[in-house]
Amino acid sequence: MNEEKEVEEQSKPLVLEKLEAAHADALLAQDEVRGTTVVVVRKERAYAVLEYLKTDPELAYIYLVDVTAVDNSRMESELMQFDYARFMVVYQLYSYQGQCRVRVKVPVHENDLSISSATGLWRAANWLERETYDMFGIHFEGHPDLRRILMPDDFEGHPLRKDYPLRGRGERERFNFDKQNV
Amino acid sequence: MGLDFGPDTGQDGNIITTTIDKVVNWGRKNSLWPMPFGTACCAIEMMATLASKYDLSRFGSEAIRFSPRQSDLLIVSGRISIKMMPVLKRIYDQMPDPKWVISMGACASCGGVFDTYTLIQGVDQFLPVDVYIPGCPPRPEDLIDAVLQVQQKIDSGTLPKGVSHY
């Protein structure tokens, strides 16, 4: 048992080694969940870390799989330790070269919902960040076209926030055909 | 059809007496042109209904039109969100009269399991639904039965007064 554990410790992921060397001050935490390396990154340094992960020739996380967010406002777990940031923006990256994934989590406080857009790195981030804005209200600074993508344009609120009621605030009943440009 | 055969005149054909209502309804009910509005898994069952195994054309409804202006039977099969409902209403408005609506499946009829902020809890709030089909999703036989019920409804109806052309 002990030997196995030692073997695991020896095979530390390359991405963690390199991040610790290059961006040690940006890392808040690190973990491994079901074979995927998870790093929690300070918001101010998130863009630099993402850029590093993409452009470093040994890492080459050139594929942005997903951008989403998590509302931790009803969660009492270790995730809340980062100065009680309500939201956690999550980037899922994949490296064809290393055939491995990394998950970058960025705590975002409720009183400052802005975060740098990753559209300058991956064009795929455009719609994914629009969805995150639509559902959670995260403002991606530098996004070329930050509009709602799923909900109607006149929708109010951000429905995937935990304080948004499941059955809505009367959108189904206050339905107005005239406001829609079909 | 309610045709009454008249006396044999001894000539080439028989005389048939009937009413305009019955003739027009007979033509309409056996030549329904459905407009499919498939947004979810019910649409898969609808496709199966139209395909060779279940073969809706046996009942005269095989002429699926993807233009609402050429169809008279709207089959709403699937979830309708508050963003999609204006589109559906627009399509219904574009269909020429007379027209009928089938609400296929639990989601179109009442929202189904999706009692959420974004989903219309039944398209009958905005459209005059003629036949509802329960099920999640309904089997193709259920859709065939619904089409037959629409046919019955057409058959039992009368033409509106003052219509000069049919």
Coordinates of C-alpha atoms in Angstrom, one line a residue, chain A residues 28 40 42 44 77-88 107-111:
Chain A
L28 CA -4.3 28.7 -4.6
V40 CA -7.4 26.7 -8.3
R42 CA -6.1 33.5 -8.4
E44 CA -5.9 38.3 -11.4
S77 CA -17.2 22.7 1.9
E78 CA -13.5 23.3 1.4
L79 CA -14.3 25.1 -1.8
M80 CA -15.5 28.0 0.2
Q81 CA -12.2 28.6 1.8
F82 CA -11.0 31.0 -0.9
D83 CA -12.1 34.1 0.9
Y84 CA -15.7 32.9 0.5
A85 CA -15.9 33.5 -3.2
R86 CA -19.4 32.7 -4.3
F87 CA -18.7 31.7 -7.8
M88 CA -16.0 29.5 -9.3
P107 CA -12.8 32.0 -7.6
V108 CA -15.0 35.0 -8.4
H109 CA -16.4 37.2 -5.6
E110 CA -20.0 38.3 -5.7
N111 CA -19.0 42.0 -5.3

